Each structure stands twice: as C-alpha cells, then as structure tokens.
Amino acid sequence: MLKKLCTLLLLLSMALLTGCGKEERPKLIMVTNAEFPPYEYIHHSEIDGIDPAIIRRIAEKLGYDLEIHNMNFDSVIAAVQTGKGDIAASGITVTEDRKKKVNFTLPYVISEQVIIVSKTSAITGKDDLKKLRIGVQHGTTGDTYVAANIREPERYANGALAVAALKAGKLDAVVIDREPGEVYVTRHSDLKLMNEPLTSEEYAFAINKRNQLLLKQVNEQLKAMKESGELSRIIQHYRATANAEAIKNQAVHNGFFSKFKESFQLNFIKNKRYMYLLEGFGITLYISFFAVIFGVIIGFMVAVIRATNIMTGKLKILDRLCRVYLTVIRGTPVVVQLLIIYFVIFGSVDIDKVLVAVIAFSINSGAYVAEIIRGGIMSIDRGQMEAGRSLGLSYNQTMWEVILPQALKNVLPALGNEFIVLLKETSIAGYIALQDLTKAGDIIRSQTYDAFMPLMAVALIYLAVVMLLSWMLNRLERRLKKNE
Ligand code: ARG
C-alpha cells in the first residue's frame, strides 16, 4: 500500500516537473501589466494592445518565440532587473530612478499625466486637489508625481479600480496617463478629463542592464519601424480600437447596475469571461492539490523526527533543523515566503510559476501539518509504545503500525482544517502573476468595473469547494470511527 502510494507520488511529481521547459527557437519573455488600455489589456483571454503588438513584431523579425507575462505594474521593472523577463513593455515612462535599474530603448510615444474627475465636480485644476482624495495606480509616475507635488494618494492595483472608486464616490480625482484616461472617460460618460496636464513623459521599453545585445537589436527594429511608418500605424490602430470598444461598452454600462441579468451577461458571458474563472479555478485546484500532498509528506517527516527526538533523544541535529524550519515558516507571512521564493531564491532561474507556488505552499503547509501530526503522536499514551516494544516490535515498527495510525485518526479534523486554510490561502498566487481563481475575479472586475458579481462568483466557488471538502472529510472520519 505504502509502496504504491510512493510510486504514485513520484509519478505525479514527475508529471509536474516535466510541464516546464522544452523550446526550439530562443524565447523572449515580455513582462507587462495588461490593465492599461490601449497600451495593454486582456481581450478574449489574450494580452493585446500597442505594446504587445510592437514587441510581437520585433520578436518576429528577430526570430524569437514571444511569451508574455502579466503582473502588477509595480513588479514589471523588477522582473526585468532580476531576469524574470527579458523586456518590459508596459507604457513605461523613462525616469532617472528607473534608469538606475534598467536600460531603456529609444522612446516610442510621448505622453503626460492627467486628472480625471466626475463631470459634476467643482475641481478646476491641481491646486484644488490638495485636500481631496486622489487615486493612482500603484508604482506609476502618476503615483510619484502626486505624492511629491500634491499629497499622499490612494494607491490602487490598476487604473480601472481607481476609476471605479471615483465613480463610487470614494475618490475625488484619479491621476493617470493621458490615453488610458481618455479611454476611461469615453467609457464612463459621467467622468471628464481636466485639460491641464501635470507632467510630460516619454514611454520606452526596459531591458536588463546586462543584455546589451537585446537593447541594440530592439533599438534597430524600433528605428526601422519608425521610419517605415509601421510604428505609428500600430499605435493608431489600437487607439481607434480602444476608443470604439469604449463607446460600445458605454451603452451596456448605463443600465447594468439595475438589472442582475444584464450584469451577469456582462461579467460572465460577454467575451467568454467565465473562461477566466474556469481557468483560474483549475490553477487554484492544481496548486492546492499538489501543495496538500507535498505538505503532508514534509509535515509527516518533520513530525516523526521531532516526536522521535522527544521520545528517545535521538536525531538531535535533524530535530534542530526541523525546529528552525518551523520557526521561520510559521513566523513569517505566506505572501512574503511566496515572493521570496519567486524573486529571490528562483530569482534568476526560468521556472514555471505554478511550480513556484506549489513549492511555496507545500513548504508553508508542511510546517503546520508537522505540528498537527506531532500533536497527534504525542497524544497517544506512552504505554502504547512500551506495549509494542515489549511485544517484540522494533521502535520503527511500533511507530508505524501502532502509534501513527491512531495519531492520524485523532488529528484528521485538524488536518482537514489545514487543507481548507491552504485552499483559500492560494488566493495570494496573484502576487506572482499567476491567474488563479481570485486573480480571475480581479481581471473581470478590471474589465467590467463591476465589483459585486465577480467577487460573489469567486467567493461562491471557494465556498462550494470547502463545503465539498468538509463533507468528504466528515465521511472519512465516520468511516474510521466504524472501523474502530
Ligand atoms: N507611464 C506610467 C509609468 O510608467 C504608467 C504606466 C502604467 N502601465 C501599465 N501597464 N499599467 O509609471
């Protein structure tokens, strides 16, 4: 039985590991934050917009296989700096601070920061904003400008969320780049742009300082595209598309709060948005499933080592190591662990993000499982061990055949609880740009500006899985009771 289980686990982990890798042409990884129309946005589950179109063209000409990774804007430059991505294309403004971290290509667009307010607002310019609530996208030049020149802003994960907050009356103004600002104002007829711009900026692509070759290649291509007019054709095309989209969406918007059905249509059916939830759910389940398995394996080993040390005084060094592991893992937040594993430990390795999440959550869960199981072992009467030994069983035999089965049965409820916690905890996977269930809801939210439907849907899916899990655990518990 145990052997079979081990073989199965081995096969599963091999399947997991082979998922990443294999390629023919050299790969070019572009990183972006696809919440910035018309520069980058998600359309039919694909990342599209001015930046992806330009980079796609350049990659094609240079013979690269392009892969686009979507993440929070405040991670985009760091991703290039640490080698997670080769090129950042995300409507990035060239600034002196950023130049210290990455190299910039030739600029391809001129832009500026502008202010969006409600149409009925009395605000006439930036001087009126000193005492008001201003929203920005976290980590953008708008953020820096407002913080340095007006007041501390409220920072949102993307522009669409800031605009939603403005519409809901939670903000007085949003500071954002000109073109996304125009898209939002077109989409929402109750908003307007202030004329006076706050800054003047240039966008360029960012490349790792060590990759001089790529910088040279991209600059050559950019130059050629500028001269041939291709660059401005791409930009014009997406500006027009984004505008048309915005006008189309406007019609749907005006009435949708009133009607549940319409809202359901918009959030889940239109553009096949339910696919985000389905795919996200798959990733959430995948991560949770493997993390539970590896977490239990880790936890089991640690628990046995620690219990053995307590009962027999052996395995001193291993016990020390296990204690350090437990202290560190239980003493730091799982988000921080996830980020450390992704950006620091695997900082310069091209590794599948799902695998990173599985590793992070397994290590984290293992610590809790270890203490649960150790508690179970310690709760078994000492006499059991003595009885086993006096019957002629070895220590290991008694442990495996007498103590552990009883211990496991006792801790089943606590273990079940840990699995439930783990499933929900994977909702932070979005921090490393994985599109899990929670992130799927965020994506829909950023496209439809509706908070209610996507959040409810996500919550209901988690709830359903947890209920199913509890039910199964209950049944298992009852079964084991009967076998007693
Ligand atoms: N241009 C601004 C900056 O560089 C905002 C860019 C935001 N881009 C995005 N894809 N969200 O800070």
XYZ file of C-alpha atoms and ligand atoms in Angstrom:
496
model
C 0.000 0.000 0.000
C 2.709 2.419 1.070
C 4.850 1.438 -1.882
C 2.007 2.070 -4.289
C 1.400 5.451 -2.757
C 5.066 6.361 -3.106
C 5.156 5.337 -6.764
C 2.050 7.361 -7.417
C 3.552 10.425 -5.772
C 6.751 10.016 -7.703
C 4.836 9.854 -10.963
C 2.764 12.878 -10.039
C 5.795 14.958 -9.192
C 7.492 13.925 -12.402
C 4.435 14.956 -14.373
C 4.518 18.258 -12.558
C 8.166 18.858 -13.287
C 8.090 17.999 -16.973
C 5.412 20.634 -17.581
C 8.052 23.335 -17.715
C 10.762 23.594 -20.316
C 11.093 22.428 -23.947
C 11.577 25.036 -26.633
C 13.047 25.355 -30.100
C 13.540 28.976 -31.087
C 15.091 31.283 -28.491
C 12.451 32.614 -26.167
C 11.758 36.270 -25.500
C 9.775 36.987 -22.360
C 7.906 40.245 -22.309
C 6.533 41.406 -18.975
C 3.651 43.817 -18.688
C 0.669 44.874 -16.663
C -2.249 44.311 -19.003
C -4.576 46.768 -17.321
C -3.656 49.848 -19.273
C -5.702 50.297 -22.446
C -4.853 51.000 -25.260
C -1.250 50.006 -24.425
C -2.049 46.620 -22.964
C -5.232 44.900 -21.929
C -6.763 41.453 -21.959
C -9.072 40.675 -24.834
C -10.662 37.224 -25.202
C -8.159 35.842 -22.684
C -5.244 37.162 -24.765
C -2.983 40.067 -23.956
C -3.273 42.668 -26.682
C -2.599 46.345 -27.259
C 0.066 48.687 -28.587
C 2.966 47.257 -26.586
C 2.282 43.572 -27.276
C 1.772 44.389 -30.968
C 5.095 46.220 -31.260
C 7.028 43.592 -29.346
C 5.335 40.784 -31.253
C 6.501 42.365 -34.490
C 10.037 42.866 -33.217
C 10.238 39.312 -31.877
C 9.036 38.006 -35.207
C 11.703 39.931 -37.084
C 14.448 38.827 -34.728
C 13.330 35.195 -34.749
C 12.275 34.937 -31.106
C 9.362 32.988 -29.679
C 7.433 35.560 -27.714
C 5.932 34.801 -24.321
C 4.019 37.500 -22.458
C 3.780 37.501 -18.678
C 1.178 39.614 -16.967
C 1.826 41.043 -13.497
C 1.267 44.035 -11.255
C 2.776 47.195 -12.637
C 4.998 47.692 -9.615
C 6.697 44.342 -10.377
C 7.332 44.922 -14.062
C 10.680 46.708 -13.808
C 11.884 44.447 -11.007
C 11.052 41.465 -13.191
C 13.405 42.669 -15.905
C 16.031 43.660 -13.398
C 16.056 40.199 -11.830
C 15.918 38.436 -15.185
C 12.358 37.101 -14.819
C 11.605 38.815 -18.085
C 13.745 39.965 -20.990
C 11.861 43.100 -21.892
C 9.288 45.191 -20.082
C 6.684 46.781 -22.327
C 4.041 48.396 -20.237
C 3.591 52.029 -21.163
C 6.649 52.659 -19.019
C 7.774 56.246 -18.601
C 11.506 56.822 -18.741
C 12.639 58.251 -15.400
C 16.030 58.831 -13.814
C 15.268 56.442 -10.961
C 14.272 53.655 -13.288
C 17.358 54.240 -15.443
C 19.447 53.183 -12.472
C 17.828 49.766 -12.533
C 17.303 49.002 -16.221
C 18.275 50.224 -19.652
C 15.673 51.952 -21.775
C 15.251 51.602 -25.532
C 14.510 54.552 -27.774
C 11.240 56.197 -26.782
C 8.201 55.327 -28.908
C 5.465 57.587 -27.529
C 5.083 60.938 -25.785
C 2.553 61.109 -23.005
C 1.536 63.017 -19.880
C -0.273 62.601 -16.587
C -3.809 63.970 -16.476
C -6.585 64.306 -13.914
C -9.967 62.572 -14.206
C -12.849 63.934 -12.158
C -16.583 63.476 -12.113
C -18.475 65.662 -14.595
C -20.276 67.418 -11.798
C -17.097 68.133 -9.849
C -16.154 71.715 -8.966
C -12.443 70.966 -9.256
C -10.758 73.208 -11.796
C -7.104 72.201 -11.523
C -4.401 70.576 -9.495
C -4.424 73.305 -6.845
C -7.913 72.283 -5.804
C -6.702 68.776 -5.081
C -4.509 69.493 -2.059
C -7.121 68.431 0.481
C -9.035 65.927 -1.645
C -8.824 62.180 -2.174
C -6.711 61.278 -5.203
C -6.417 57.771 -6.646
C -3.487 56.448 -8.684
C -2.155 53.136 -9.933
C 0.485 51.909 -7.511
C 4.069 52.410 -8.669
C 3.321 54.645 -11.646
C 4.730 58.059 -12.405
C 1.287 59.418 -11.546
C 1.767 57.941 -8.077
C 5.200 59.528 -7.700
C 4.059 62.883 -9.021
C 1.019 63.176 -6.779
C 2.946 62.051 -3.699
C 5.728 64.567 -4.330
C 3.685 67.533 -5.504
C 0.114 67.333 -4.241
C -0.459 64.929 -1.355
C -0.298 61.261 -0.377
C -2.502 59.431 -2.939
C -4.617 56.328 -2.509
C -2.880 53.556 -4.418
C -4.856 51.024 -6.442
C -3.623 47.905 -8.212
C -4.698 49.330 -11.566
C -6.251 52.361 -13.160
C -9.637 50.727 -13.669
C -10.028 50.119 -9.947
C -9.142 53.728 -9.184
C -11.723 54.833 -11.741
C -14.310 52.504 -10.178
C -13.576 54.086 -6.788
C -14.002 57.529 -8.323
C -17.348 56.516 -9.785
C -18.435 55.121 -6.443
C -17.685 58.470 -4.791
C -14.752 57.104 -2.796
C -12.291 59.420 -4.542
C -12.401 62.988 -5.834
C -9.921 62.559 -8.664
C -7.750 59.994 -10.437
C -4.336 60.831 -11.854
C -3.385 58.643 -14.791
C -1.636 58.662 -18.170
C -3.370 60.572 -20.952
C -4.525 57.745 -23.222
C -5.894 55.318 -20.639
C -7.535 58.381 -19.110
C -9.235 59.118 -22.415
C -10.426 55.536 -22.710
C -11.972 55.632 -19.240
C -13.651 58.969 -19.830
C -15.137 57.701 -23.080
C -16.384 54.607 -21.331
C -17.941 56.500 -18.452
C -19.998 59.423 -19.622
C -20.200 60.763 -16.067
C -16.435 61.451 -15.962
C -14.296 64.127 -17.564
C -10.610 64.913 -18.135
C -9.044 68.131 -16.874
C -7.270 69.955 -19.649
C -4.084 70.955 -17.893
C -1.573 68.082 -17.912
C 0.617 67.524 -14.842
C 3.760 66.159 -16.486
C 5.261 65.409 -19.820
C 6.736 61.952 -20.337
C 8.181 59.521 -22.827
C 7.468 55.803 -22.968
C 10.175 53.270 -23.765
C 10.812 49.565 -23.300
C 13.017 48.414 -20.422
C 15.750 45.798 -20.758
C 18.134 44.205 -18.274
C 21.384 46.163 -17.967
C 23.437 43.092 -18.800
C 21.594 42.390 -22.035
C 23.282 44.891 -24.365
C 22.625 42.705 -27.382
C 18.860 42.783 -26.983
C 18.936 46.531 -26.417
C 20.789 47.017 -29.670
C 18.521 44.641 -31.588
C 15.317 46.237 -30.314
C 16.566 49.751 -30.991
C 17.427 48.851 -34.568
C 13.995 47.381 -35.116
C 12.264 50.325 -33.470
C 14.143 52.718 -35.680
C 13.184 50.797 -38.794
C 9.546 50.644 -37.703
C 9.516 54.378 -37.076
C 10.949 55.116 -40.490
C 8.617 52.785 -42.349
C 5.572 54.212 -40.569
C 4.701 50.810 -39.129
C 5.040 52.065 -35.573
C 2.520 54.839 -35.969
C 0.174 52.505 -37.852
C 0.146 50.103 -34.895
C -0.399 52.921 -32.420
C -3.213 54.455 -34.457
C -4.885 51.113 -34.911
C -5.060 50.355 -31.198
C -6.089 53.879 -30.253
C -9.020 53.610 -32.612
C -9.928 50.102 -31.452
C -9.796 51.065 -27.795
C -11.980 54.063 -28.456
C -14.534 52.058 -30.367
C -14.553 49.385 -27.621
C -15.064 52.079 -25.011
C -18.013 53.536 -26.857
C -19.531 50.089 -27.292
C -19.139 49.275 -23.617
C -20.654 52.563 -22.630
C -24.072 51.547 -23.833
C -24.020 48.404 -21.755
C -22.820 50.305 -18.744
C -25.533 52.810 -18.215
C -28.180 50.347 -17.206
C -26.350 47.415 -15.815
C -26.468 48.144 -12.117
C -30.193 47.963 -12.222
C -30.515 44.524 -13.669
C -28.980 41.380 -12.344
C -29.310 39.569 -15.622
C -27.566 42.222 -17.618
C -24.777 42.345 -15.091
C -24.436 38.581 -15.222
C -24.202 38.753 -19.002
C -21.534 41.426 -18.876
C -19.401 39.786 -16.213
C -19.551 36.166 -17.249
C -20.960 35.649 -20.718
C -19.727 38.572 -22.761
C -16.282 37.947 -24.295
C -16.463 34.492 -22.679
C -15.393 35.998 -19.371
C -16.408 32.843 -17.491
C -13.293 31.305 -19.015
C -11.158 33.353 -16.616
C -12.993 31.795 -13.704
C -12.742 28.294 -15.129
C -9.057 28.541 -15.903
C -8.349 30.280 -12.610
C -10.232 27.621 -10.736
C -8.151 24.955 -12.456
C -4.944 26.638 -11.332
C -6.210 27.059 -7.776
C -7.132 23.380 -7.592
C -3.851 22.293 -9.141
C -1.747 24.287 -6.704
C -3.824 23.235 -3.708
C -3.824 19.580 -4.665
C -0.065 19.249 -5.009
C 0.631 21.510 -2.046
C -1.558 19.303 0.156
C 0.306 16.189 -0.962
C 3.809 17.566 -0.594
C 2.818 19.454 2.548
C 1.656 16.226 4.159
C 4.863 14.457 3.145
C 7.020 17.225 4.592
C 4.854 17.511 7.685
C 4.919 13.794 8.257
C 8.687 13.583 8.129
C 9.197 16.565 10.382
C 6.642 15.285 12.903
C 8.227 11.839 13.079
C 11.694 13.321 13.513
C 10.567 15.638 16.266
C 8.475 13.056 18.080
C 11.308 10.531 17.911
C 13.682 13.079 19.353
C 11.330 13.845 22.194
C 10.633 10.204 22.988
C 14.099 8.730 22.509
C 16.521 11.646 22.496
C 17.887 10.569 19.100
C 18.103 12.566 15.814
C 19.347 15.693 17.583
C 20.658 17.553 14.552
C 17.662 16.780 12.377
C 15.413 17.914 15.178
C 17.276 21.233 15.401
C 16.859 21.777 11.667
C 13.180 20.968 11.864
C 12.737 23.462 14.656
C 14.397 26.210 12.668
C 12.126 25.356 9.728
C 9.011 25.515 11.894
C 10.003 28.796 13.489
C 10.871 30.527 10.259
C 7.887 29.293 8.267
C 5.321 29.842 10.972
C 6.874 33.151 11.914
C 6.588 34.846 8.524
C 3.578 35.569 6.298
C 2.999 33.166 3.453
C 2.823 36.025 0.906
C 6.313 37.076 1.888
C 7.531 33.484 1.594
C 5.973 33.189 -1.832
C 7.628 36.402 -3.005
C 10.993 35.387 -1.561
C 10.870 32.007 -3.264
C 9.893 33.563 -6.573
C 12.024 36.705 -6.679
C 14.984 35.749 -4.506
C 15.522 32.001 -4.438
C 14.478 31.390 -8.027
C 15.260 34.996 -8.922
C 17.430 34.245 -11.892
C 16.045 30.843 -12.866
C 13.425 30.439 -15.545
C 10.969 28.375 -13.581
C 7.293 27.714 -14.048
C 5.276 29.945 -11.732
C 2.820 27.208 -10.880
C 5.731 25.126 -9.677
C 6.954 28.028 -7.541
C 3.514 28.301 -5.976
C 3.374 24.564 -5.313
C 6.788 24.705 -3.667
C 5.925 27.739 -1.555
C 2.584 26.430 -0.363
C 3.944 22.924 0.295
C 6.744 24.268 2.440
C 4.356 26.534 4.262
C 1.656 23.974 4.831
C 4.231 21.337 5.805
C 5.099 23.335 8.912
C 1.526 23.391 10.139
C 0.896 19.780 9.214
C 4.050 18.800 11.115
C 2.832 20.298 14.336
C -0.628 18.829 13.896
C 0.759 15.339 13.377
C 3.301 15.691 16.153
C 0.460 16.704 18.448
C -1.325 13.532 17.397
C 1.687 11.350 18.084
C 2.289 12.911 21.466
C -1.340 12.424 22.417
C -1.026 8.649 22.169
C -0.476 7.092 25.566
C 3.195 6.304 26.297
C 2.129 2.845 27.348
C 1.373 2.039 23.702
C 5.000 2.386 22.767
C 6.085 0.314 25.754
C 3.487 -2.328 24.981
C 4.624 -2.502 21.360
C 8.255 -2.800 22.343
C 7.588 -5.481 24.931
C 5.727 -7.490 22.319
C 8.985 -7.605 20.428
C 8.298 -4.906 17.809
C 11.113 -2.520 16.964
C 10.802 1.206 17.565
C 10.066 1.845 13.910
C 7.522 -0.905 13.712
C 5.693 0.353 16.763
C 5.766 3.867 15.385
C 4.364 2.882 12.008
C 1.979 0.171 12.983
C 0.733 1.216 16.395
C 1.265 4.883 17.045
C 0.854 6.614 13.684
C -2.448 5.042 12.646
C -4.030 6.098 15.907
C -2.430 9.506 15.807
C -3.634 10.162 12.283
C -7.173 9.331 13.172
C -7.072 11.768 16.072
C -5.719 14.630 14.022
C -7.933 14.185 10.988
C -10.217 17.116 11.854
C -7.233 19.409 12.403
C -5.644 18.227 9.137
C -8.887 18.831 7.276
C -8.910 22.312 8.663
C -5.373 22.859 7.395
C -6.364 21.753 3.878
C -9.235 24.207 3.907
C -6.966 27.022 5.015
C -4.452 26.072 2.346
C -7.016 26.120 -0.446
C -8.067 29.627 0.468
C -4.529 30.796 1.082
C -3.584 30.051 -2.518
C -5.618 33.157 -3.348
C -2.399 35.153 -2.943
C -0.896 33.442 -6.001
C -1.768 36.574 -7.947
C 1.194 38.251 -6.275
C 3.495 36.356 -8.591
C 1.173 36.953 -11.508
C -0.485 33.576 -11.500
C -4.049 33.725 -12.732
C -5.697 31.726 -10.010
C -9.379 31.970 -9.103
C -9.050 35.176 -7.100
C -6.990 36.842 -9.789
C -9.550 35.759 -12.376
C -12.156 37.729 -10.463
C -9.806 40.729 -10.421
C -9.347 40.552 -14.166
C -13.076 40.512 -14.771
C -13.502 43.353 -12.310
C -10.923 45.440 -14.088
C -12.742 44.937 -17.375
C -16.319 45.428 -16.285
C -15.889 47.818 -13.331
C -18.391 45.708 -11.503
C -17.234 44.610 -8.073
C -20.291 42.685 -6.933
C -20.685 39.917 -9.483
C -17.077 38.785 -9.924
C -16.344 38.874 -6.197
C -19.513 36.962 -5.374
C -18.766 34.368 -8.008
C -15.241 33.856 -6.706
C -16.450 33.631 -3.110
C -19.149 31.114 -4.029
C -16.709 28.872 -5.851
C -14.328 28.749 -2.871
C -17.265 28.143 -0.574
C -18.563 25.274 -2.691
C -15.174 23.559 -2.725
C -14.701 23.980 1.004
C -18.152 22.561 1.677
C -17.437 19.587 -0.527
C -14.110 19.056 1.192
C -15.681 19.215 4.657
C -18.311 16.747 3.641
C -15.714 14.289 2.362
C -13.618 14.648 5.490
C -16.658 14.048 7.659
C -17.447 10.866 5.823
C -13.881 9.671 6.149
C -13.952 10.385 9.857
C -17.155 8.408 10.318
C -15.724 5.516 8.335
C -12.674 5.404 10.538
C -14.835 5.502 13.653
C -16.794 2.495 12.438
C -13.593 0.556 11.854
C -12.519 1.037 15.421
N 3.511 55.673 -17.628
C 3.295 55.391 -16.270
C 4.558 54.870 -15.624
O 5.465 54.497 -16.272
C 2.190 54.383 -16.045
C 2.347 53.097 -16.764
C 1.349 52.089 -16.331
N 1.392 50.962 -17.210
C 0.639 49.883 -17.089
N 0.731 48.940 -17.982
N -0.184 49.763 -16.101
O 4.667 54.844 -14.434
